[in-house]
C-alpha positions as a Python dict, from the first residue, in 0.01 Angstrom:
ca = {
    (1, 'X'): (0, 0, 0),
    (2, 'X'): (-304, -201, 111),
    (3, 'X'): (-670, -5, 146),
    (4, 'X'): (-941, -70, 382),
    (5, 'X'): (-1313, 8, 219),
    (6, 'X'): (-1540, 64, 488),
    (7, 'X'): (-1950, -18, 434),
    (8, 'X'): (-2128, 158, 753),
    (9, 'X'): (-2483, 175, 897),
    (10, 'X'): (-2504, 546, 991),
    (11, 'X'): (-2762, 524, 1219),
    (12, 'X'): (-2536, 351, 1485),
    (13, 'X'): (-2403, 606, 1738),
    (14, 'X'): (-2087, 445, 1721),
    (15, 'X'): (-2024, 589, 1357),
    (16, 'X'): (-1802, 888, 1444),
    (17, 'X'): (-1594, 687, 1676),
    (18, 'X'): (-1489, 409, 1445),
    (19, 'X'): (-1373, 705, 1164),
    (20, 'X'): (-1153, 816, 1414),
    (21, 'X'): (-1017, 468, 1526),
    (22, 'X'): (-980, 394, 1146),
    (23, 'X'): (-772, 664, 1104),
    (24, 'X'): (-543, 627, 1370),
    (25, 'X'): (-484, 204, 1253),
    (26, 'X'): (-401, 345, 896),
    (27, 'X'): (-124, 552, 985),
    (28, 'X'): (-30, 268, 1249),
    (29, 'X'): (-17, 27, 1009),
    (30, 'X'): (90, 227, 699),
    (31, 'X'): (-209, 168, 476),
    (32, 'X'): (-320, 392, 217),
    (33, 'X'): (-647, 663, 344),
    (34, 'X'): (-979, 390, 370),
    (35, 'X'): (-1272, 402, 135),
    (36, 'X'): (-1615, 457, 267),
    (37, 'X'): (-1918, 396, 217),
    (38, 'X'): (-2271, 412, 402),
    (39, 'X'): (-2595, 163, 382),
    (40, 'X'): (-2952, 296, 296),
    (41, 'X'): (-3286, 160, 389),
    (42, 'X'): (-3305, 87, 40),
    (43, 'X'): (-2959, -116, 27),
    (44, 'X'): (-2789, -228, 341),
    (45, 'X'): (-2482, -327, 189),
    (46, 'X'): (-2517, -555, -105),
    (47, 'X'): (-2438, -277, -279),
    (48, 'X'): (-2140, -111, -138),
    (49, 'X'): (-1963, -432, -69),
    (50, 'X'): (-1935, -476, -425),
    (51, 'X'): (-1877, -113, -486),
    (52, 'X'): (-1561, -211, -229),
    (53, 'X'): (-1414, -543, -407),
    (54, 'X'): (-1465, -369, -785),
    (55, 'X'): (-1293, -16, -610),
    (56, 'X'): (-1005, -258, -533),
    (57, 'X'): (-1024, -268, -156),
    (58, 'X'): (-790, -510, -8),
    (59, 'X'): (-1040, -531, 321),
    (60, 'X'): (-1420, -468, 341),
    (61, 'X'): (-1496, -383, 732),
    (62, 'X'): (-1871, -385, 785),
    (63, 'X'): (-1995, -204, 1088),
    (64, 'X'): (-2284, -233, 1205),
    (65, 'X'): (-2612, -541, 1319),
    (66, 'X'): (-2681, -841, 1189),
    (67, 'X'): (-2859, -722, 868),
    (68, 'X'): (-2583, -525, 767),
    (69, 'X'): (-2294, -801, 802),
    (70, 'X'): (-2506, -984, 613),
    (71, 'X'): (-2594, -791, 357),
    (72, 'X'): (-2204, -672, 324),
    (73, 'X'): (-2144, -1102, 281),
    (74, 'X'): (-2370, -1136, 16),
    (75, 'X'): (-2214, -849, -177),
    (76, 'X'): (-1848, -980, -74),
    (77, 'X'): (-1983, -1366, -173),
    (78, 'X'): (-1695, -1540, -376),
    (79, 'X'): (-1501, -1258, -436),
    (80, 'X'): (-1173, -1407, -210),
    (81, 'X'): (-1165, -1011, -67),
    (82, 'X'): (-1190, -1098, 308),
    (83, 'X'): (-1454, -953, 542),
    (84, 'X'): (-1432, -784, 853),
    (85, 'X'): (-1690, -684, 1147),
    (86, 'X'): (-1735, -453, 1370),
    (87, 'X'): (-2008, -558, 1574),
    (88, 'X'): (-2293, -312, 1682),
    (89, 'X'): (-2633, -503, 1667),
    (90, 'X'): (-2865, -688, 1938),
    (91, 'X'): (-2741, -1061, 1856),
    (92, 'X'): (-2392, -1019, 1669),
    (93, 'X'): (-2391, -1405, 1577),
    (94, 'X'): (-2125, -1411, 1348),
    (95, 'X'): (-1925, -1224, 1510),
    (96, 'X'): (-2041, -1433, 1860),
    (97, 'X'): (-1982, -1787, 1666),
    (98, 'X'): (-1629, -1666, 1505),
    (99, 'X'): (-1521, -1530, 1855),
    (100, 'X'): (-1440, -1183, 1722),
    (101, 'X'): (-1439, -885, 1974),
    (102, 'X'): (-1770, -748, 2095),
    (103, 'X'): (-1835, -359, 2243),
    (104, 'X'): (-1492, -275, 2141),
    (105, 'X'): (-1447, -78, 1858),
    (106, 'X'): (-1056, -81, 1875),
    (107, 'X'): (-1019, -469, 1913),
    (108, 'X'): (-1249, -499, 1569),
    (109, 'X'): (-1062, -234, 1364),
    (110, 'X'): (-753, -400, 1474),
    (111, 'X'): (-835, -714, 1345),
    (112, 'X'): (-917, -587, 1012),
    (113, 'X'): (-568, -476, 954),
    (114, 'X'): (-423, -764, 1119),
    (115, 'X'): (-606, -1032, 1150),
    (116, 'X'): (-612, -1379, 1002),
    (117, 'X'): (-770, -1506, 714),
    (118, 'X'): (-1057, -1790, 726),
    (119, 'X'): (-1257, -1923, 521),
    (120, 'X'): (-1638, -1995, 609),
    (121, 'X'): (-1899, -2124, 391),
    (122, 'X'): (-2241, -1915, 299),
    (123, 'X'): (-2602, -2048, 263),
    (124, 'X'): (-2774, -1918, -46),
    (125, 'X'): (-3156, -1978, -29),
    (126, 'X'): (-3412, -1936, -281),
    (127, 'X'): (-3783, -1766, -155),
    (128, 'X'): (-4058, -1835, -361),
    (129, 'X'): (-4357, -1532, -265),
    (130, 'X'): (-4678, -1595, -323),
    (131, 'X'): (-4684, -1504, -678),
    (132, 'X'): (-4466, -1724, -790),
    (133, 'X'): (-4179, -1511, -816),
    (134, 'X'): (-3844, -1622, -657),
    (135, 'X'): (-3613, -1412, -440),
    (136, 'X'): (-3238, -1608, -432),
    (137, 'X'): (-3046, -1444, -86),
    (138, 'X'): (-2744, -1497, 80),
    (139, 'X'): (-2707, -1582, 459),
    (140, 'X'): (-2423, -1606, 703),
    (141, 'X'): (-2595, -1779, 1037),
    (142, 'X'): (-2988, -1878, 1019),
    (143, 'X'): (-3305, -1859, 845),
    (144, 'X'): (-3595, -1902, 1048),
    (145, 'X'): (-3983, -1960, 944),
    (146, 'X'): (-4262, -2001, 1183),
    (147, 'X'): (-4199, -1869, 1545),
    (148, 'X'): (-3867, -1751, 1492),
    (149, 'X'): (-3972, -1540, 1209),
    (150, 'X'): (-4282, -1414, 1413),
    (151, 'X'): (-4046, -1303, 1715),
    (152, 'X'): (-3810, -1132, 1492),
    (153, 'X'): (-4077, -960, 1321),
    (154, 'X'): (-4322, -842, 1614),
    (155, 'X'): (-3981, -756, 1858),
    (156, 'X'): (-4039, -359, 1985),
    (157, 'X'): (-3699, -195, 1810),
    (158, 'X'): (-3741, 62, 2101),
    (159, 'X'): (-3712, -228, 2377),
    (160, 'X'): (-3430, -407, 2200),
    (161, 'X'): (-3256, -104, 2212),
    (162, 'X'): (-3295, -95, 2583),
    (163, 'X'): (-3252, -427, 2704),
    (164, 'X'): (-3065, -586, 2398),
    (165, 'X'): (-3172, -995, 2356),
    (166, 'X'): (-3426, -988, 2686),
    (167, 'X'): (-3656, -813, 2422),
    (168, 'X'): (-3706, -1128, 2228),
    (169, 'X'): (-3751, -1328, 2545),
    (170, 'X'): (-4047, -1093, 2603),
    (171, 'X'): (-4235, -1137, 2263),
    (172, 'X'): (-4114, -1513, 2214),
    (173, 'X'): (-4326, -1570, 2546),
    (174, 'X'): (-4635, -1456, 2361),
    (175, 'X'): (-4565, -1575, 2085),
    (176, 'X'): (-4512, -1916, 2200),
    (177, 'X'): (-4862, -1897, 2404),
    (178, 'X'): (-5045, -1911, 2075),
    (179, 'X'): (-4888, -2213, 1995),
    (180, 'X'): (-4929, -2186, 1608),
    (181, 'X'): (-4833, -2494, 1432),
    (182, 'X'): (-4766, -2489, 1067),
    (183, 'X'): (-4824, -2776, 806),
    (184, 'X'): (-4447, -2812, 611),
    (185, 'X'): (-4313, -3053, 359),
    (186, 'X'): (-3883, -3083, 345),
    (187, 'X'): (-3690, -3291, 109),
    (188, 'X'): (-3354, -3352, 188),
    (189, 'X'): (-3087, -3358, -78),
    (190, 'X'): (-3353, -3386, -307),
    (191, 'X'): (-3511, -3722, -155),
    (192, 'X'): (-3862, -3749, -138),
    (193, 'X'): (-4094, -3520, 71),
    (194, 'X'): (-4158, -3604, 388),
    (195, 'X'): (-4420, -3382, 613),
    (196, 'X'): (-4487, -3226, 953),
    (197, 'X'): (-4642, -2985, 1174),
    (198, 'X'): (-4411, -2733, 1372),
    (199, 'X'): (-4388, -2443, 1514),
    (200, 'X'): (-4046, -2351, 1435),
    (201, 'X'): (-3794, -2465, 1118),
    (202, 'X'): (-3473, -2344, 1118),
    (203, 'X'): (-3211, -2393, 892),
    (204, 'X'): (-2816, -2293, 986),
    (205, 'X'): (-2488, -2250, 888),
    (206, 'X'): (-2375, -2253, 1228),
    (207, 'X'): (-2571, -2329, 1566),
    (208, 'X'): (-2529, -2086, 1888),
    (209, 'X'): (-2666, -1756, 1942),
    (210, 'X'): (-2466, -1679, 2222),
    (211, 'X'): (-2486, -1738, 2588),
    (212, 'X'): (-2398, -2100, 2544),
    (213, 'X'): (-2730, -2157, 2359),
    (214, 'X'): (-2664, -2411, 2056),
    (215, 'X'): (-2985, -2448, 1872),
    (216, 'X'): (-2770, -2673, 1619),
    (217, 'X'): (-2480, -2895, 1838),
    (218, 'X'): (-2333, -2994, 1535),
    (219, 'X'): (-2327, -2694, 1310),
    (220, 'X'): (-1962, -2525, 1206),
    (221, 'X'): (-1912, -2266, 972),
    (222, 'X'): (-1712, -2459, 778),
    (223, 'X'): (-1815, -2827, 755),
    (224, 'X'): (-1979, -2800, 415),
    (225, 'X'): (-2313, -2859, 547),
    (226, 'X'): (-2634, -2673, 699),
    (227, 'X'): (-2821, -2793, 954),
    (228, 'X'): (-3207, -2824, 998),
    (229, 'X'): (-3344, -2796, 1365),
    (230, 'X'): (-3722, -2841, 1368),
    (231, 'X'): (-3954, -2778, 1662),
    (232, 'X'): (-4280, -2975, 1674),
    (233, 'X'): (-4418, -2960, 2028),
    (234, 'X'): (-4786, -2979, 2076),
    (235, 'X'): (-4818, -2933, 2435),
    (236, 'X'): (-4635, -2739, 2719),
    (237, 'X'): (-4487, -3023, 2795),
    (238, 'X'): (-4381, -3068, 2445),
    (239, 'X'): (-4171, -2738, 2472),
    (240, 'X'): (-4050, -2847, 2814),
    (241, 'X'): (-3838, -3083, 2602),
    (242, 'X'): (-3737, -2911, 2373),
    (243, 'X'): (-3608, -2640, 2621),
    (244, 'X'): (-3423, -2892, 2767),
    (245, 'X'): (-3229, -3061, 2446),
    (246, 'X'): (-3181, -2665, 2355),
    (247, 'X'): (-3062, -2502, 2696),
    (248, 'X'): (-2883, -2842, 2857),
    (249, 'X'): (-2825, -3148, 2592),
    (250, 'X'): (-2680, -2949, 2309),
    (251, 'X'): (-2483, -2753, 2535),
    (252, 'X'): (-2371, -3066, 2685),
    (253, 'X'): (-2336, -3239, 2341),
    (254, 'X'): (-2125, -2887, 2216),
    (255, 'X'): (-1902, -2893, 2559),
    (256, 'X'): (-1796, -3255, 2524),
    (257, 'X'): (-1713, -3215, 2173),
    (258, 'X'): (-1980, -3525, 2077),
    (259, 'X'): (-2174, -3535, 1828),
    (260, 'X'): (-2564, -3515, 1829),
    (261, 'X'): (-2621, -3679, 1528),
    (262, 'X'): (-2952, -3725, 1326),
    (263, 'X'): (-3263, -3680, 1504),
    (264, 'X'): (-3605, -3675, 1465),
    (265, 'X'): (-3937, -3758, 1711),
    (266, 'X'): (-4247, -3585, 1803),
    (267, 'X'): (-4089, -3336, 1979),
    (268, 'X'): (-3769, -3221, 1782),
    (269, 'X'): (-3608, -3308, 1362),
    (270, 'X'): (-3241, -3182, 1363),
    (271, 'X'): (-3029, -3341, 993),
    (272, 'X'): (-2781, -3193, 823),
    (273, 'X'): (-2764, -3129, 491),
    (274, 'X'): (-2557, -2987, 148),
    (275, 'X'): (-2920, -2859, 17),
    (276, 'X'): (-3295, -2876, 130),
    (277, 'X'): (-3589, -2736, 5),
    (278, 'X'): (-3901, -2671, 255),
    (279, 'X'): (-4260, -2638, 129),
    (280, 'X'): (-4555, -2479, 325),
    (281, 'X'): (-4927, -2531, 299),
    (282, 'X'): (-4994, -2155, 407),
    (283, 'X'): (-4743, -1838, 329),
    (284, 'X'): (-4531, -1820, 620),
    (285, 'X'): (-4289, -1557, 747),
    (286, 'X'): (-3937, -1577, 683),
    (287, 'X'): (-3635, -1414, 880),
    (288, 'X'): (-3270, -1440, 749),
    (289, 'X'): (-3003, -1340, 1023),
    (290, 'X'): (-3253, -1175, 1246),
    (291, 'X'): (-3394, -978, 949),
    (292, 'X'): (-3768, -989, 813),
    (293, 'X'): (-3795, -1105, 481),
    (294, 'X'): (-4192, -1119, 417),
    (295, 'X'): (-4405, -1389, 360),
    (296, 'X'): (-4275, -1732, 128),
    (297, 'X'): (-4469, -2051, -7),
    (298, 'X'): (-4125, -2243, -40),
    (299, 'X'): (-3753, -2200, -30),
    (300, 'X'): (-3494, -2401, -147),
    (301, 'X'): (-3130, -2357, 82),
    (302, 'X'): (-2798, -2489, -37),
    (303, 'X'): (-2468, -2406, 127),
    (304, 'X'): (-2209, -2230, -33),
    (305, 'X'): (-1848, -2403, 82),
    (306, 'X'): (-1534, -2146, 150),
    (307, 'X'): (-1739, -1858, -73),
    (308, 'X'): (-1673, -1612, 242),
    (309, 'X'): (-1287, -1507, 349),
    (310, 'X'): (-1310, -1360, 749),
    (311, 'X'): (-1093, -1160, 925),
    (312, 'X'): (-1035, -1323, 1282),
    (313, 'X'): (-822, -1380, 1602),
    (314, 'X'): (-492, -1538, 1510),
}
């Protein structure tokens, strides 16, 4: 009989309830008693997730944010043992961009016994700290440097539990009002460097987080590619613009099913991409699916085709 390993963040409140809705789809379903096992601050899933696949688990169901379905990916990376999620974070992207149930613990455990298979591709980035040393990660939706990483990193946890995504609204405000541009170099496909000064670089392997926002237009979790959305503004009128191509023309481009296309002017860069490598004059922060990841001189991102299965809606 098939076996379900689950990898769990204990600290969501929702913990108790999914052991019990677990238990009730094994006997429904006639799958052997699950395996279990629960993140640290020291490992939020890497770990387990491979603990899982080598334990033989036929599905790995990772409950819990952003960081931990991430974290569980990495671990599950290439290993053809598909991955399931049970949503219970502040942004849920994945879960948001694959269309998989959200605030219902039920619909999610359901879908790990019975859902569909699909594959998605990974991006796999290289850090390099300011010592030289490299740190090579795994990703499932974006990595962000510059004001994205500064949001993520200065967001009240206490106010994001309360009001959920308004709490980045809130700090993104002031952090937008110091208008901190960055000097960055990017090859692409490894052309020759060109360089820029933004506020934001952002590199995907798929575009929306949520609400009908689409950062990226033409980003798909399984096109092969990764997509690089730079913001360069200078001026509030500079951001005016790009608030419009974010909140109206890529949700118009996304609707119609068009295609945005390469882009770049003094406002905006958006290219896709099978590898890049960005360079920065001063350390920068570094977020990787809404996670911190400290401060980086360079990274070097590559996508990963089909190295994740996914359990989904038929």
């Amino acid at each position: 009989m098939p076996r379900l390993a689950v990898v769990l963040n204990p600290t969501k409140p929702v913990a108790d309830a999914v052991r019990a809705v677990v238990a009730a789809a094994e006997a429904a379903h006639g799958w052997e008693q699950s395996l279990w096992y629960e993140t640290t601050v020291e490992d939020p899933g890497v770990g387990m997730a491979r603990v899982a696949v080598d334990d033989g688990a036929d599905v790995v169901l990772a409950v819990g944010g952003d960081g931990t379905v991430r974290a569980v990916a990495e671990g599950m990376k290439d290993s053809g043992v598909p991955l399931a999620i049970c949503p219970q974070g502040t942004g849920n992207l994945l879960a948001r961009n694959l269309g998989l149930p959200l605030d219902d613990v039920v619909g999610a455990v359901e879908l790990a016994f019975g859902g569909v298979d699909r594959s998605i591709d990974l991006a796999v980035v290289a850090l390099r700290r300011i010592d030289g040393t490299r740190d090579f990660r795994t990703y499932t939706v974006m990595a962000g440097v510059g004001l994205d990483a500064q949001i993520m990193s200065n967001t009240d946890e206490q106010l994001k539990a309360r009001v959920g995504m308004l709490a980045y609204v809130q700090t993104g405000a002031v952090e937008v009002g110091r208008n901190r541009r960055m000097q960055v170099g990017y090859r692409i496909e490894g052309g020759r460097q060109h360089r820029t000064k933004a506020q934001m670089v952002l590199v995907g392997n798929c575009g929306s987080i949520g609400y009908n926002v689409f950062l990226m237009p033409d980003a798909s979790l399984d096109d092969g590619r990764l997509d690089l959305m730079m913001a360069k503004p200078a001026s509030l009128v500079g951001w005016l613009v790009v608030g419009w191509r974010v909140f109206v023309d890529y949700a118009l481009v996304r609707r119609l099913r068009r295609k945005a296309g390469h882009r770049e002017d003094r406002f905006t860069s958006y290219i896709q991409a099978t590898q890049l490598t960005l360079e920065f004059d001063e350390p920068e922060q570094i977020e990787l699916d809404g996670d911190h990841f400290g401060q980086v001189t360079a990274a070097h991102f590559a996508v990963a085709p089909g190295s994740l299965v996914v359990k989904v809606r038929a």
